[in-house]
PDB file of C-alpha atoms in Angstrom:
ATOM      1  CA  MET A   1     151.221 -96.722 -76.384  1.00  0.00           C
ATOM      2  CA  PRO A   2     152.683 -93.921 -74.044  1.00  0.00           C
ATOM      3  CA  HIS A   3     153.614 -94.290 -70.586  1.00  0.00           C
ATOM      4  CA  VAL A   4     151.740 -94.340 -67.805  1.00  0.00           C
ATOM      5  CA  SER A   5     152.758 -93.146 -64.427  1.00  0.00           C
ATOM      6  CA  ASP A   6     152.038 -96.139 -61.856  1.00  0.00           C
ATOM      7  CA  THR A   7     154.170 -93.826 -58.884  1.00  0.00           C
ATOM      8  CA  SER A   8     151.059 -93.025 -55.797  1.00  0.00           C
ATOM      9  CA  GLN A   9     148.258 -90.554 -57.479  1.00  0.00           C
ATOM     10  CA  SER A  10     146.040 -88.819 -56.599  1.00  0.00           C
ATOM     11  CA  PRO A  11     142.127 -89.815 -56.484  1.00  0.00           C
ATOM     12  CA  ARG A  12     141.539 -88.283 -59.655  1.00  0.00           C
ATOM     13  CA  LYS A  13     144.748 -89.334 -61.520  1.00  0.00           C
ATOM     14  CA  GLY A  14     144.198 -92.725 -60.527  1.00  0.00           C
ATOM     15  CA  ALA A  15     140.853 -92.926 -62.126  1.00  0.00           C
ATOM     16  CA  ILE A  16     142.240 -91.552 -65.520  1.00  0.00           C
ATOM     17  CA  THR A  17     144.975 -94.206 -65.180  1.00  0.00           C
ATOM     18  CA  ARG A  18     142.579 -97.172 -64.129  1.00  0.00           C
ATOM     19  CA  GLN A  19     140.729 -95.967 -67.128  1.00  0.00           C
ATOM     20  CA  THR A  20     143.217 -96.111 -69.446  1.00  0.00           C
ATOM     21  CA  ILE A  21     144.358 -99.248 -68.335  1.00  0.00           C
ATOM     22  CA  LEU A  22     140.937-100.625 -68.966  1.00  0.00           C
ATOM     23  CA  ASP A  23     141.091 -99.021 -72.187  1.00  0.00           C
ATOM     24  CA  ALA A  24     143.843-100.850 -73.706  1.00  0.00           C
ATOM     25  CA  ALA A  25     142.462-104.550 -72.273  1.00  0.00           C
ATOM     26  CA  VAL A  26     139.258-103.850 -73.986  1.00  0.00           C
ATOM     27  CA  ARG A  27     141.196-103.375 -77.615  1.00  0.00           C
ATOM     28  CA  LEU A  28     143.379-105.313 -77.095  1.00  0.00           C
ATOM     29  CA  ALA A  29     140.918-108.425 -76.190  1.00  0.00           C
ATOM     30  CA  SER A  30     138.316-107.210 -78.800  1.00  0.00           C
ATOM     31  CA  VAL A  31     141.121-108.774 -81.121  1.00  0.00           C
ATOM     32  CA  GLU A  32     142.293-111.190 -79.196  1.00  0.00           C
ATOM     33  CA  GLY A  33     140.383-112.493 -76.773  1.00  0.00           C
ATOM     34  CA  LEU A  34     139.531-111.368 -73.336  1.00  0.00           C
ATOM     35  CA  GLU A  35     141.826-114.857 -71.632  1.00  0.00           C
ATOM     36  CA  THR A  36     144.720-112.822 -73.925  1.00  0.00           C
ATOM     37  CA  ILE A  37     144.276-109.932 -71.007  1.00  0.00           C
ATOM     38  CA  SER A  38     146.449-110.259 -68.211  1.00  0.00           C
ATOM     39  CA  ILE A  39     147.998-107.559 -65.941  1.00  0.00           C
ATOM     40  CA  GLY A  40     151.845-108.269 -67.276  1.00  0.00           C
ATOM     41  CA  ARG A  41     149.812-107.979 -70.655  1.00  0.00           C
ATOM     42  CA  LEU A  42     148.791-104.520 -70.124  1.00  0.00           C
ATOM     43  CA  ALA A  43     151.788-103.532 -67.621  1.00  0.00           C
ATOM     44  CA  GLU A  44     154.219-104.303 -71.027  1.00  0.00           C
ATOM     45  CA  VAL A  45     151.291-102.222 -73.170  1.00  0.00           C
ATOM     46  CA  LEU A  46     151.239 -99.845 -71.499  1.00  0.00           C
ATOM     47  CA  GLN A  47     155.077 -99.578 -69.896  1.00  0.00           C
ATOM     48  CA  MET A  48     153.976 -99.493 -66.214  1.00  0.00           C
ATOM     49  CA  SER A  49     155.055-101.696 -63.577  1.00  0.00           C
ATOM     50  CA  LYS A  50     152.767-105.306 -63.275  1.00  0.00           C
ATOM     51  CA  SER A  51     152.538-103.619 -59.412  1.00  0.00           C
ATOM     52  CA  GLY A  52     151.019-100.281 -61.165  1.00  0.00           C
ATOM     53  CA  VAL A  53     148.350-102.571 -62.827  1.00  0.00           C
ATOM     54  CA  PHE A  54     148.520-104.291 -59.928  1.00  0.00           C
ATOM     55  CA  ALA A  55     147.021-101.310 -57.724  1.00  0.00           C
ATOM     56  CA  HIS A  56     143.818-100.835 -59.885  1.00  0.00           C
ATOM     57  CA  PHE A  57     143.457-104.774 -60.545  1.00  0.00           C
ATOM     58  CA  GLY A  58     144.045-107.274 -58.003  1.00  0.00           C
ATOM     59  CA  SER A  59     143.941-110.395 -60.106  1.00  0.00           C
ATOM     60  CA  LYS A  60     143.466-111.216 -63.910  1.00  0.00           C
ATOM     61  CA  GLN A  61     140.387-112.265 -63.398  1.00  0.00           C
ATOM     62  CA  ASP A  62     139.614-108.937 -61.847  1.00  0.00           C
ATOM     63  CA  LEU A  63     140.552-107.112 -65.035  1.00  0.00           C
ATOM     64  CA  GLN A  64     138.480-109.496 -67.587  1.00  0.00           C
ATOM     65  CA  LEU A  65     135.700-108.821 -65.614  1.00  0.00           C
ATOM     66  CA  ALA A  66     136.520-105.115 -65.374  1.00  0.00           C
ATOM     67  CA  ALA A  67     137.280-104.628 -69.610  1.00  0.00           C
ATOM     68  CA  LEU A  68     134.043-107.177 -69.668  1.00  0.00           C
ATOM     69  CA  ASP A  69     132.036-104.174 -67.492  1.00  0.00           C
ATOM     70  CA  ALA A  70     133.251-101.505 -69.626  1.00  0.00           C
ATOM     71  CA  ALA A  71     132.843-102.831 -73.028  1.00  0.00           C
ATOM     72  CA  LEU A  72     129.328-103.865 -72.004  1.00  0.00           C
ATOM     73  CA  HIS A  73     128.936 -99.668 -71.176  1.00  0.00           C
ATOM     74  CA  ARG A  74     130.256 -98.609 -74.645  1.00  0.00           C
ATOM     75  CA  PHE A  75     128.081-101.180 -76.210  1.00  0.00           C
ATOM     76  CA  VAL A  76     125.247-100.013 -74.769  1.00  0.00           C
ATOM     77  CA  SER A  77     125.880 -96.673 -75.135  1.00  0.00           C
ATOM     78  CA  GLU A  78     126.907 -97.366 -78.924  1.00  0.00           C
ATOM     79  CA  ALA A  79     124.441 -99.647 -79.915  1.00  0.00           C
ATOM     80  CA  MET A  80     121.176 -99.525 -77.832  1.00  0.00           C
ATOM     81  CA  GLN A  81     120.675 -95.735 -76.027  1.00  0.00           C
ATOM     82  CA  PRO A  82     120.568 -94.133 -79.272  1.00  0.00           C
ATOM     83  CA  ALA A  83     117.874 -96.084 -80.366  1.00  0.00           C
ATOM     84  CA  LEU A  84     115.922 -96.046 -77.479  1.00  0.00           C
ATOM     85  CA  HIS A  85     114.798 -92.456 -78.031  1.00  0.00           C
ATOM     86  CA  GLN A  86     112.954 -93.641 -80.695  1.00  0.00           C
ATOM     87  CA  ALA A  87     109.470 -93.766 -80.566  1.00  0.00           C
ATOM     88  CA  ALA A  88     108.075 -97.037 -79.108  1.00  0.00           C
ATOM     89  CA  GLY A  89     106.746 -99.513 -81.260  1.00  0.00           C
ATOM     90  CA  LEU A  90     108.138-100.926 -84.849  1.00  0.00           C
ATOM     91  CA  PRO A  91     110.564 -97.341 -85.246  1.00  0.00           C
ATOM     92  CA  ARG A  92     111.813 -98.471 -81.315  1.00  0.00           C
ATOM     93  CA  LEU A  93     112.650-102.101 -82.539  1.00  0.00           C
ATOM     94  CA  TRP A  94     113.839-101.152 -86.711  1.00  0.00           C
ATOM     95  CA  GLY A  95     116.341 -98.687 -84.850  1.00  0.00           C
ATOM     96  CA  LEU A  96     117.826-101.300 -82.377  1.00  0.00           C
ATOM     97  CA  CYS A  97     118.738-103.222 -85.187  1.00  0.00           C
ATOM     98  CA  ASP A  98     119.832-100.376 -86.891  1.00  0.00           C
ATOM     99  CA  GLN A  99     122.141 -99.180 -84.460  1.00  0.00           C
ATOM    100  CA  TYR A 100     123.707-102.652 -83.678  1.00  0.00           C
ATOM    101  CA  LEU A 101     124.999-102.513 -87.853  1.00  0.00           C
ATOM    102  CA  SER A 102     126.035 -99.275 -87.461  1.00  0.00           C
ATOM    103  CA  TYR A 103     127.873 -99.886 -84.062  1.00  0.00           C
ATOM    104  CA  LEU A 104     129.425-102.799 -86.294  1.00  0.00           C
ATOM    105  CA  GLU A 105     130.129-100.268 -88.931  1.00  0.00           C
ATOM    106  CA  ARG A 106     131.355 -98.286 -87.066  1.00  0.00           C
ATOM    107  CA  ARG A 107     134.213-100.506 -85.751  1.00  0.00           C
ATOM    108  CA  VAL A 108     133.473 -99.270 -82.747  1.00  0.00           C
ATOM    109  CA  PHE A 109     135.478-102.130 -81.022  1.00  0.00           C
ATOM    110  CA  PRO A 110     138.147-103.337 -83.784  1.00  0.00           C
ATOM    111  CA  GLY A 111     137.936-106.731 -83.427  1.00  0.00           C
ATOM    112  CA  GLY A 112     133.820-106.885 -84.297  1.00  0.00           C
ATOM    113  CA  CYS A 113     131.057-106.864 -81.286  1.00  0.00           C
ATOM    114  CA  PHE A 114     133.223-107.579 -78.143  1.00  0.00           C
ATOM    115  CA  LEU A 115     129.939-109.273 -76.596  1.00  0.00           C
ATOM    116  CA  LEU A 116     129.979-111.750 -79.339  1.00  0.00           C
ATOM    117  CA  ALA A 117     133.029-112.652 -79.157  1.00  0.00           C
ATOM    118  CA  THR A 118     133.336-112.767 -75.449  1.00  0.00           C
ATOM    119  CA  TRP A 119     129.666-115.152 -75.319  1.00  0.00           C
ATOM    120  CA  ALA A 120     131.684-117.527 -78.048  1.00  0.00           C
ATOM    121  CA  GLU A 121     135.159-117.730 -75.834  1.00  0.00           C
ATOM    122  CA  PHE A 122     133.538-118.556 -72.998  1.00  0.00           C
ATOM    123  CA  ASP A 123     130.095-120.717 -73.242  1.00  0.00           C
ATOM    124  CA  GLY A 124     131.239-123.483 -72.734  1.00  0.00           C
ATOM    125  CA  ARG A 125     133.934-122.576 -69.420  1.00  0.00           C
ATOM    126  CA  PRO A 126     131.658-122.141 -66.560  1.00  0.00           C
ATOM    127  CA  GLY A 127     132.628-119.528 -64.176  1.00  0.00           C
ATOM    128  CA  PRO A 128     132.133-115.666 -62.843  1.00  0.00           C
ATOM    129  CA  LEU A 129     133.324-114.610 -66.587  1.00  0.00           C
ATOM    130  CA  ARG A 130     131.224-116.809 -68.957  1.00  0.00           C
ATOM    131  CA  ASP A 131     128.152-115.589 -65.907  1.00  0.00           C
ATOM    132  CA  ALA A 132     129.269-112.225 -66.311  1.00  0.00           C
ATOM    133  CA  ALA A 133     129.039-112.747 -70.496  1.00  0.00           C
ATOM    134  CA  ALA A 134     125.624-114.306 -70.287  1.00  0.00           C
ATOM    135  CA  ALA A 135     124.533-111.122 -68.160  1.00  0.00           C
ATOM    136  CA  ALA A 136     125.621-108.779 -70.754  1.00  0.00           C
ATOM    137  CA  MET A 137     124.294-111.522 -73.299  1.00  0.00           C
ATOM    138  CA  HIS A 138     120.375-111.545 -71.758  1.00  0.00           C
ATOM    139  CA  THR A 139     120.875-107.614 -71.591  1.00  0.00           C
ATOM    140  CA  TRP A 140     120.751-107.017 -75.352  1.00  0.00           C
ATOM    141  CA  HIS A 141     118.576-109.976 -76.082  1.00  0.00           C
ATOM    142  CA  GLY A 142     115.827-108.649 -73.498  1.00  0.00           C
ATOM    143  CA  ALA A 143     115.956-105.233 -75.226  1.00  0.00           C
ATOM    144  CA  ILE A 144     115.383-106.631 -78.058  1.00  0.00           C
ATOM    145  CA  GLU A 145     112.482-108.647 -76.603  1.00  0.00           C
ATOM    146  CA  ARG A 146     111.176-105.525 -74.924  1.00  0.00           C
ATOM    147  CA  ALA A 147     110.902-103.902 -78.367  1.00  0.00           C
ATOM    148  CA  VAL A 148     109.236-106.402 -79.684  1.00  0.00           C
ATOM    149  CA  ILE A 149     106.790-106.473 -76.839  1.00  0.00           C
ATOM    150  CA  SER A 150     106.283-102.903 -77.220  1.00  0.00           C
ATOM    151  CA  ALA A 151     105.415-103.004 -80.595  1.00  0.00           C
ATOM    152  CA  GLN A 152     103.155-105.776 -80.620  1.00  0.00           C
ATOM    153  CA  ALA A 153     101.238-103.812 -77.406  1.00  0.00           C
ATOM    154  CA  VAL A 154     101.120-100.482 -79.560  1.00  0.00           C
ATOM    155  CA  GLY A 155      99.650-102.142 -82.381  1.00  0.00           C
ATOM    156  CA  HIS A 156     102.470-102.012 -84.960  1.00  0.00           C
ATOM    157  CA  LEU A 157     103.153-105.828 -85.493  1.00  0.00           C
ATOM    158  CA  ASP A 158     101.123-109.299 -85.396  1.00  0.00           C
ATOM    159  CA  THR A 159      99.972-109.929 -81.791  1.00  0.00           C
ATOM    160  CA  THR A 160     100.079-114.005 -81.914  1.00  0.00           C
ATOM    161  CA  GLY A 161     103.990-114.174 -82.769  1.00  0.00           C
ATOM    162  CA  ASP A 162     105.912-115.186 -80.253  1.00  0.00           C
ATOM    163  CA  PRO A 163     108.309-112.550 -79.057  1.00  0.00           C
ATOM    164  CA  ALA A 164     111.022-114.511 -78.198  1.00  0.00           C
ATOM    165  CA  GLN A 165     111.024-116.237 -81.006  1.00  0.00           C
ATOM    166  CA  LEU A 166     111.340-113.049 -83.803  1.00  0.00           C
ATOM    167  CA  ALA A 167     113.911-111.385 -81.155  1.00  0.00           C
ATOM    168  CA  PHE A 168     116.028-114.711 -81.002  1.00  0.00           C
ATOM    169  CA  GLU A 169     116.027-114.472 -85.272  1.00  0.00           C
ATOM    170  CA  LEU A 170     116.374-110.921 -85.841  1.00  0.00           C
ATOM    171  CA  ASN A 171     119.564-111.277 -83.513  1.00  0.00           C
ATOM    172  CA  ALA A 172     120.283-114.266 -85.406  1.00  0.00           C
ATOM    173  CA  LEU A 173     120.463-112.179 -88.573  1.00  0.00           C
ATOM    174  CA  LEU A 174     122.852-109.306 -86.437  1.00  0.00           C
ATOM    175  CA  GLN A 175     124.911-111.712 -84.931  1.00  0.00           C
ATOM    176  CA  ALA A 176     125.547-113.521 -88.345  1.00  0.00           C
ATOM    177  CA  ALA A 177     126.300-110.101 -90.148  1.00  0.00           C
ATOM    178  CA  ASN A 178     129.662-109.652 -87.555  1.00  0.00           C
ATOM    179  CA  THR A 179     130.808-112.871 -88.391  1.00  0.00           C
ATOM    180  CA  ALA A 180     130.294-112.575 -92.301  1.00  0.00           C
ATOM    181  CA  PHE A 181     131.902-109.152 -92.101  1.00  0.00           C
ATOM    182  CA  LEU A 182     134.963-110.131 -89.688  1.00  0.00           C
ATOM    183  CA  LEU A 183     135.614-112.927 -92.538  1.00  0.00           C
ATOM    184  CA  SER A 184     135.223-111.440 -95.750  1.00  0.00           C
ATOM    185  CA  ASN A 185     135.561-107.590 -94.383  1.00  0.00           C
ATOM    186  CA  ASP A 186     132.484-107.033 -97.020  1.00  0.00           C
ATOM    187  CA  GLY A 187     129.948-104.284 -95.862  1.00  0.00           C
ATOM    188  CA  ARG A 188     127.111-106.508 -97.986  1.00  0.00           C
ATOM    189  CA  ALA A 189     126.564-108.072 -95.120  1.00  0.00           C
ATOM    190  CA  PHE A 190     125.346-105.182 -93.430  1.00  0.00           C
ATOM    191  CA  ASP A 191     122.667-104.900 -95.988  1.00  0.00           C
ATOM    192  CA  ARG A 192     121.838-108.098 -96.326  1.00  0.00           C
ATOM    193  CA  ALA A 193     121.254-108.630 -92.790  1.00  0.00           C
ATOM    194  CA  ARG A 194     119.307-105.393 -92.968  1.00  0.00           C
ATOM    195  CA  VAL A 195     116.831-106.894 -95.884  1.00  0.00           C
ATOM    196  CA  GLY A 196     116.181-109.859 -93.775  1.00  0.00           C
ATOM    197  CA  ILE A 197     115.256-107.895 -90.833  1.00  0.00           C
ATOM    198  CA  ARG A 198     113.034-105.217 -93.044  1.00  0.00           C
ATOM    199  CA  ASP A 199     111.637-108.633 -94.518  1.00  0.00           C
ATOM    200  CA  ARG A 200     110.327-110.104 -91.493  1.00  0.00           C
ATOM    201  CA  LEU A 201     109.452-106.939 -89.473  1.00  0.00           C
ATOM    202  CA  THR A 202     107.136-105.863 -92.691  1.00  0.00           C
ATOM    203  CA  ARG A 203     105.683-108.902 -93.311  1.00  0.00           C
ATOM    204  CA  LEU A 204     104.609-108.954 -89.301  1.00  0.00           C
ATOM    205  CA  ALA A 205     103.256-105.017 -89.486  1.00  0.00           C
ATOM    206  CA  THR A 206      99.755-104.235 -89.467  1.00  0.00           C
ATOM    207  CA  ALA A 207      97.596-101.754 -90.911  1.00  0.00           C
ATOM    208  CA  GLN A 208      98.259 -99.433 -87.687  1.00  0.00           C
ATOM    209  CA  ALA A 209     102.254 -99.849 -88.160  1.00  0.00           C
ATOM    210  CA  PRO A 210     103.953 -96.336 -89.120  1.00  0.00           C
ATOM    211  CA  HIS A 211     102.914 -95.693 -93.038  1.00  0.00           C
ATOM    212  CA  ARG A 212     106.416 -96.320 -93.648  1.00  0.00           C
ATOM    213  CA  ALA A 213     106.233 -99.797 -92.675  1.00  0.00           C
ATOM    214  CA  ALA A 214     104.101-101.002 -95.198  1.00  0.00           C
ATOM    215  CA  ALA A 215     106.654-100.510 -97.657  1.00  0.00           C
ATOM    216  CA  SER A 216     109.960-100.531 -95.922  1.00  0.00           C
ATOM    217  CA  LEU A 217     110.247 -99.551 -92.379  1.00  0.00           C
ATOM    218  CA  PRO A 218     111.666 -96.566 -90.305  1.00  0.00           C
ATOM    219  CA  GLY A 219     115.560 -95.416 -90.512  1.00  0.00           C
ATOM    220  CA  ASP A 220     115.097 -95.947 -94.513  1.00  0.00           C
ATOM    221  CA  THR A 221     116.284 -93.677 -96.709  1.00  0.00           C
TER     222      THR A 221
END
């Protein structure tokens, strides 16, 4: 890791240094957990003084919250935004699921899904970090549920089903793929998740759904 100067900086250089610290914090937290991240640890990794890191983050919790926010922004960019350009309905819903699996396959974070790891780390520990992790979780789960509602609204999915229930089931398959891959390093976990998601959505697809959805789903090759 290159040495990062912590001397007096211009606003632009200060912003670059802050981003460098955050990038290192996210990489470490992805593998070792957010609780292991501290001002002292980042100073050591980046060959900075503690006061240099402290100048950008006034406390360990401030650093952790900033790392979580940075990870969420990267998650949205890598796992959500590409799919949101898909047509409303079944293409967008499938796109969100498929893009999430692609985000895992590409190892955007070295330790798998940063958000899932953080949820597991803080779900039983009340406080600002748990609240921030829960808000990040709702961002993702809400996107899936809204996509289900949209697919029902445009006539691609049967409207008798509960959108929240279907979103829960799809997320369960995605989370299972993340866990299975991390434990086995076997990419077939992503294939199995796609098969499960495809089967669930195909069963609910209406005659008005895009014609490829009748046998498979948008995004198949």
